[in-house]
Coordinates of C-alpha atoms in Angstrom, one line a residue:
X67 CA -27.7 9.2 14.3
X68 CA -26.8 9.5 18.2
X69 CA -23.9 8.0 19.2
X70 CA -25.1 5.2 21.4
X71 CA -26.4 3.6 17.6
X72 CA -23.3 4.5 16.0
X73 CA -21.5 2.4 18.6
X74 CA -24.1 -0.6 18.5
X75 CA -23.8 -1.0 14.6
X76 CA -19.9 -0.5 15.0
X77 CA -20.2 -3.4 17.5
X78 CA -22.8 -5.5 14.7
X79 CA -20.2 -4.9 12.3
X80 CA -16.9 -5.8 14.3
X81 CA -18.8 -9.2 15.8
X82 CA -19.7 -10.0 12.0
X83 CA -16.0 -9.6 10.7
X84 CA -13.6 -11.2 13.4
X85 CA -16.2 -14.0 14.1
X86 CA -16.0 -15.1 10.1
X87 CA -12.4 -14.4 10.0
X88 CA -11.8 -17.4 13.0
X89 CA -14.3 -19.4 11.8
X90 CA -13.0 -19.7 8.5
X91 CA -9.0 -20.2 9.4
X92 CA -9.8 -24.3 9.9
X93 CA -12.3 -24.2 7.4
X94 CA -10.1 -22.7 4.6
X95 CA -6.5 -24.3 6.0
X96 CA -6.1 -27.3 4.7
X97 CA -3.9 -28.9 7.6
X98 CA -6.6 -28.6 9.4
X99 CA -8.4 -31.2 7.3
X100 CA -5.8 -33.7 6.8
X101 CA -5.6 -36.5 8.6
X102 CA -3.4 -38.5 7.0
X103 CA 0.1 -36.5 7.5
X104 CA 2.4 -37.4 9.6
X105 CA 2.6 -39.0 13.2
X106 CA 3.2 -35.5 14.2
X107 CA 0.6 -33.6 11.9
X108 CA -1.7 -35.6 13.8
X109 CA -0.6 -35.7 17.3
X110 CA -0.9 -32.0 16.6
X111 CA -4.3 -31.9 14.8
X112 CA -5.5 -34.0 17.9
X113 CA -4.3 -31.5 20.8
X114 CA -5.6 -28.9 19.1
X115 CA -9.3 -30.5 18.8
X116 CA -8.9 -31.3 22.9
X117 CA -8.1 -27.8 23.3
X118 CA -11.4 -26.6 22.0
X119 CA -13.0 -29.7 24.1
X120 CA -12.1 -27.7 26.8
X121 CA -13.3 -24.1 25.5
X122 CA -16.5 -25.8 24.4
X123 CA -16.5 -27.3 28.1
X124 CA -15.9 -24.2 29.6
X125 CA -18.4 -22.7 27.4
X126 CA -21.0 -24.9 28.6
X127 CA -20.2 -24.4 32.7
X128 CA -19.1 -20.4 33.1
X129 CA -20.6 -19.1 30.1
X130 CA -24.2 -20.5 28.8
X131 CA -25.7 -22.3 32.0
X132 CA -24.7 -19.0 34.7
X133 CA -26.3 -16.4 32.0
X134 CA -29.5 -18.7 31.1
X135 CA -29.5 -19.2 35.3
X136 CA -29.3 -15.8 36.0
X137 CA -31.4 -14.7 33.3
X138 CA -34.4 -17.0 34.1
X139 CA -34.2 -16.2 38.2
X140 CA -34.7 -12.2 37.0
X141 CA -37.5 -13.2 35.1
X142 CA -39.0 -15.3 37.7
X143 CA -38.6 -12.9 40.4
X144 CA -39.7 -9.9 38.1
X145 CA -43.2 -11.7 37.2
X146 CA -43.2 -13.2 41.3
X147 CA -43.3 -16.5 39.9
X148 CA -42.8 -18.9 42.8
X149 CA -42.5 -22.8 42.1
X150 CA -41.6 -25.3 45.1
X151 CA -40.0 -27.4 41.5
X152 CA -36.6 -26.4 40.1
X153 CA -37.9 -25.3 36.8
X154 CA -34.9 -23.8 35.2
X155 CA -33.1 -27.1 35.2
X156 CA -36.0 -29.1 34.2
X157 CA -35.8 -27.1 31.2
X158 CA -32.2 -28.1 30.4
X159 CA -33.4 -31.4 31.1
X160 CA -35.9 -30.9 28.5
X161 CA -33.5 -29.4 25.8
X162 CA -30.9 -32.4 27.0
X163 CA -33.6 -35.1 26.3
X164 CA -34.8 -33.4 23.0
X165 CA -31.8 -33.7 21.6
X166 CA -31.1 -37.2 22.7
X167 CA -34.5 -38.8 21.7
X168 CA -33.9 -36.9 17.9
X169 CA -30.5 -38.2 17.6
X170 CA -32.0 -41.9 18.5
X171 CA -34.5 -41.5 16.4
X172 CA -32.3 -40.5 13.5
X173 CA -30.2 -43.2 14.1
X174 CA -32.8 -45.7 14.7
X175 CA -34.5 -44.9 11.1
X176 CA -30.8 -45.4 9.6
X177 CA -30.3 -48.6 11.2
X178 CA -33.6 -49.8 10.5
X179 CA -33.7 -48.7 6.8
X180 CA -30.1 -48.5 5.7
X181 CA -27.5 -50.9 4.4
X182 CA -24.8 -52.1 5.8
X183 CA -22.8 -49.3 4.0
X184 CA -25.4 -46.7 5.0
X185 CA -24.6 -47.9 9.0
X186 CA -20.8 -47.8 8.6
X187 CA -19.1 -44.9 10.5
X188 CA -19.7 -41.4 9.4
X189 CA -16.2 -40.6 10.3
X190 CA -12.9 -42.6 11.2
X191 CA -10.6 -41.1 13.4
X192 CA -7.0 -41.6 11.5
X193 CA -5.3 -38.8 13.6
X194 CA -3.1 -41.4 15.6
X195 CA -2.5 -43.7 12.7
X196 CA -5.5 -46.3 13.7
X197 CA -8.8 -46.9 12.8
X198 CA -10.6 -48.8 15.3
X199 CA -13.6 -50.1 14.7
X200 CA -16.1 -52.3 16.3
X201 CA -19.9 -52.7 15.2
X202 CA -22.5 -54.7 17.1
X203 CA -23.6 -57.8 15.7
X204 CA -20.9 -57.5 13.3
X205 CA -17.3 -58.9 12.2
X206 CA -14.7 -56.6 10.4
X207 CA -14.4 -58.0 7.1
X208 CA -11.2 -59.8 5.8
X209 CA -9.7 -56.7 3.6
X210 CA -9.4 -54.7 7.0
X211 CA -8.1 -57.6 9.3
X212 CA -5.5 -58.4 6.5
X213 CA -4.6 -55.0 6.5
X214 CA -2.2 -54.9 9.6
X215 CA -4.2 -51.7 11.1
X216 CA -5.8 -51.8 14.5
X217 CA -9.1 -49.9 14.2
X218 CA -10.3 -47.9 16.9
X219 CA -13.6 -45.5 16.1
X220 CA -16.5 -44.3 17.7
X221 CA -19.1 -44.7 15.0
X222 CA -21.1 -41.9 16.0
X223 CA -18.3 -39.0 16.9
X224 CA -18.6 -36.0 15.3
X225 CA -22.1 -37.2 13.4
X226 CA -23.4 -34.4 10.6
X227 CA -26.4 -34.7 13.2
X228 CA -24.0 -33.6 16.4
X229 CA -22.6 -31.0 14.6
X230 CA -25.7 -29.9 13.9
X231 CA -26.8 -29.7 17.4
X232 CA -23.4 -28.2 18.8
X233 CA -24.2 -25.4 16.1
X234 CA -27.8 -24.9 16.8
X235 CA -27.0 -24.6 21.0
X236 CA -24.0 -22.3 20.0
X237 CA -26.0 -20.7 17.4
X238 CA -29.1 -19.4 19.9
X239 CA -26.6 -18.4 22.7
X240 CA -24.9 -16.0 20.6
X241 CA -28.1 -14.3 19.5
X242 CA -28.9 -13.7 23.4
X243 CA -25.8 -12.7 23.5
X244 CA -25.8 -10.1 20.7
X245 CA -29.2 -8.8 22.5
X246 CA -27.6 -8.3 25.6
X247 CA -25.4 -5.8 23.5
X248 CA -28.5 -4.2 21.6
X249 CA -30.6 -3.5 25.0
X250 CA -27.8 -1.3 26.6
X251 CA -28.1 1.9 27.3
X252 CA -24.6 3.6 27.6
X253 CA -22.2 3.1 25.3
X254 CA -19.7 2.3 28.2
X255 CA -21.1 -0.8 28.5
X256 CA -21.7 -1.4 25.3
X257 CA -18.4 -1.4 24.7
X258 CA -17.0 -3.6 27.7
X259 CA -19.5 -6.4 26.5
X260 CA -18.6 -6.3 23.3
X261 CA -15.3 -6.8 23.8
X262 CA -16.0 -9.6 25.9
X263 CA -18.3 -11.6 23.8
X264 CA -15.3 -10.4 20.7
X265 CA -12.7 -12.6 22.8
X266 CA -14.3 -15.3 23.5
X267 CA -16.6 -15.9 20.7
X268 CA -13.1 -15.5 18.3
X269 CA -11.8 -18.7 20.4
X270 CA -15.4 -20.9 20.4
X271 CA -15.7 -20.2 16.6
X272 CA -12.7 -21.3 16.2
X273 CA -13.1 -24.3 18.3
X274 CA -16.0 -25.0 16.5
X275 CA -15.1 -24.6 13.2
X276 CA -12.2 -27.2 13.9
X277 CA -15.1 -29.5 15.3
X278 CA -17.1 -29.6 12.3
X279 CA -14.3 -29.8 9.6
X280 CA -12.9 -33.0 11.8
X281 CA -16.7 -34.5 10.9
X282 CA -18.3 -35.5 8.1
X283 CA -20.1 -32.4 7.4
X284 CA -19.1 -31.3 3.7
X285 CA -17.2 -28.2 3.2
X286 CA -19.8 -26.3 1.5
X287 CA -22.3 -27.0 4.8
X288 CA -19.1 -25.9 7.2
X289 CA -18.8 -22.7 4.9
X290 CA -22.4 -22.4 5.7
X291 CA -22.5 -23.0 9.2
X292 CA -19.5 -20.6 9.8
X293 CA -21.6 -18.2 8.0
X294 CA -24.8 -18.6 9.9
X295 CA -22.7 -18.5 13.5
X296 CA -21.5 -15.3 12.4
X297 CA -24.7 -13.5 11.6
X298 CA -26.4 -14.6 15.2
X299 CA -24.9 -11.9 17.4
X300 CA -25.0 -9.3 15.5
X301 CA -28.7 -10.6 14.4
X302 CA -29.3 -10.2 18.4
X303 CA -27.7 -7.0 18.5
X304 CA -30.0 -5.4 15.7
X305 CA -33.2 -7.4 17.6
X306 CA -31.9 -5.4 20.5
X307 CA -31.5 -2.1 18.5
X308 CA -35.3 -2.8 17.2
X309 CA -36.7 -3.0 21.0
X310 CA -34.8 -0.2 22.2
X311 CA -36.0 2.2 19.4
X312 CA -39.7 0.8 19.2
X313 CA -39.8 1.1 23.4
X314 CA -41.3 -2.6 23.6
X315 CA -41.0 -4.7 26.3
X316 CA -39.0 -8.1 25.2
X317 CA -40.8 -11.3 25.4
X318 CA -38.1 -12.2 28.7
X319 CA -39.7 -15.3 29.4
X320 CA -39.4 -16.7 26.2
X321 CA -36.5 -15.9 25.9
X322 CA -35.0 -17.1 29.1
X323 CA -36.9 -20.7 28.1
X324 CA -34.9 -20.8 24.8
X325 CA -32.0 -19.9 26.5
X326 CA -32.8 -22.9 29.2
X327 CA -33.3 -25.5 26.3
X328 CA -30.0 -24.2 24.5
X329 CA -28.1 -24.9 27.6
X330 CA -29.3 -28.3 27.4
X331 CA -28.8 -29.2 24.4
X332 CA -25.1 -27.8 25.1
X333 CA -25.2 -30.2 27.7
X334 CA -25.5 -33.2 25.7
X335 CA -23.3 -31.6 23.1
X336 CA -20.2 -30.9 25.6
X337 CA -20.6 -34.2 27.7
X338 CA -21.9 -36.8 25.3
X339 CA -19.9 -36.0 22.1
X340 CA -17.0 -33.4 22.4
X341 CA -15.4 -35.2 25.5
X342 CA -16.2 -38.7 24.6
X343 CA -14.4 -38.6 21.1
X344 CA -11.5 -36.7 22.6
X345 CA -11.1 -39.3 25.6
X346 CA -12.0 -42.1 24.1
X347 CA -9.4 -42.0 20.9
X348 CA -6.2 -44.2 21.8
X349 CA -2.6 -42.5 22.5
X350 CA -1.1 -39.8 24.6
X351 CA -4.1 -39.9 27.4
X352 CA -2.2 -37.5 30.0
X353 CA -1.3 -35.1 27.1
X354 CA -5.0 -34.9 25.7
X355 CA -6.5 -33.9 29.4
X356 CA -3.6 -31.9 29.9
X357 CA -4.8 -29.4 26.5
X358 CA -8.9 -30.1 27.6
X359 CA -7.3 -28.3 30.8
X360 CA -5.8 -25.8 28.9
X361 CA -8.5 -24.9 26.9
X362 CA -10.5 -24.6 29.7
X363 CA -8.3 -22.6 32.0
X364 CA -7.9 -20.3 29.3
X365 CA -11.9 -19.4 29.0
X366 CA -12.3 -19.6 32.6
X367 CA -9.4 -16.5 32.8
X368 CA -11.3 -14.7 30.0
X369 CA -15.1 -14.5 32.5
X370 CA -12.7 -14.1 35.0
X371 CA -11.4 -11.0 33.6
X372 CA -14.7 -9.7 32.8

């Protein structure tokens, strides 16, 4: 087996390991999961969560939209495709609007076909002792305004349908990601990208994980979505391997069109959920944009390093 392979699988291998091993630490940790501790536990719980708000955010603008941008302009150019129509944005449009229209539509049928338990909130945010709570068209019944709380919660934060979505968009990026890895052809570079993709994936699957056990996904489907996120690069890296050996040219345009509809969907993700639920939660305001910034600053010195 040359060495360029050896190096490849070592990277398959080493993105499979460290990428379950952070995804698992707020799946598995059980502070992570409660909410009811103390005032601290969940000032804590909540900075934390607005600190992978801003890696997710940073995410969306250095990481996913420049690649699937640069990736689709190659392709474009390559094939002389000329269009007097921005056509890679309209494609994150198109993933953006996808996911909105399912999500209405899911929510739609639930409204429409539900009871009034089925509507309640998927999730209430207890993390600053409150649990806010306002429905359309309806009145908060006299066991909860007896009860002396003030309830503040966005009905439809951190849905099992959202946290679908954020996983799906994270989900194809990284297998682009692991193919980028597999279509090298030194293992210099092999190396240098892999240890990029090692550092900052070990931070987003973090961030993730502590996105989806904060929602009412069950711990058996976070388990599985950890799992699943873990397999995509390395999946790309062994579709890369596959090319390489077989000397086929890769289906680039297709590619670069998935890439464009995951960056949309990302989109909606990042700006419609994520940042929403952080921002909107009551208490500590400054402090919660202050570890979005964080978060953020911390990805954006990660591409800046390389």
């Amino acid at each position: 087996m040359e060495f360029l392979l050896q190096v490849k699988i070592g990277a398959l291998v080493g993105l499979l390991l460290l990428t379950l091993f952070f995804g698992f630490i707020p799946a598995r940790v059980t502070w992570f999961r409660n909410t009811n501790g103390t005032e601290t536990h969940r000032t804590v719980l909540s900075l934390i969560s607005c600190f992978a708000g801003g890696v997710l955010l940073a995410a969306c603008l250095l990481d996913i939209i420049p690649d699937y941008l640069a990736d689709i302009n190659t392709v474009l150019d390559s094939n002389m495709i000329e269009v007097n129509f921005p056509l890679p944005e309209f494609i994150m449009a198109v993933g953006f609007f996808t996911v909105l229209i399912l999500e209405r539509m899911v929510l739609n049928c639930r409204e429409m076909g539900g009871t009034v338990d089925e509507r309640a909130p998927l999730i209430q945010d207890m993390r600053n002792g409150h649990a806010h709570a306002h429905v359309h068209g309806s009145t908060a019944s006299p066991d909860l305004e007896s009860s002396g709380h003030h309830v503040h919660v966005d009905f439809q934060a951190h849905s099992p349908f959202r946290s679908f979505m954020l996983f799906l968009s994270l989900s194809l990026h990284s297998v682009f990601e692991g193919l980028a890895i597999g279509l090298q052809n030194t293992d210099s570079k092999v190396l240098e990208i892999c240890i990029a993709i090692l550092v900052h994936k070990s931070i987003i699957v973090f961030s993730l994980s502590v996105k989806l056990v904060q929602s009412a996904v069950s711990p058996v489907w976070v388990a599985a979505y950890i799992g699943v996120f873990a397999v995509m690069s390395p999946l790309g890296i062994a579709i890369g391997i596959s090319v390489m050996e077989a000397q086929l040219a890769a289906g680039t345009l297709i590619q670069s069109i998935l890439e464009g509809l995951a960056a949309g969907t990302f989109i909606y993700i990042t700006f419609l959920e994520i940042l929403p639920h952080e921002l909107n939660s009551p208490g500590k305001q400054l402090l919660k944009v202050l570890f979005i910034l964080l978060g953020f600053t911390v990805m954006a010195a990660l591409t800046f390093l390389g």
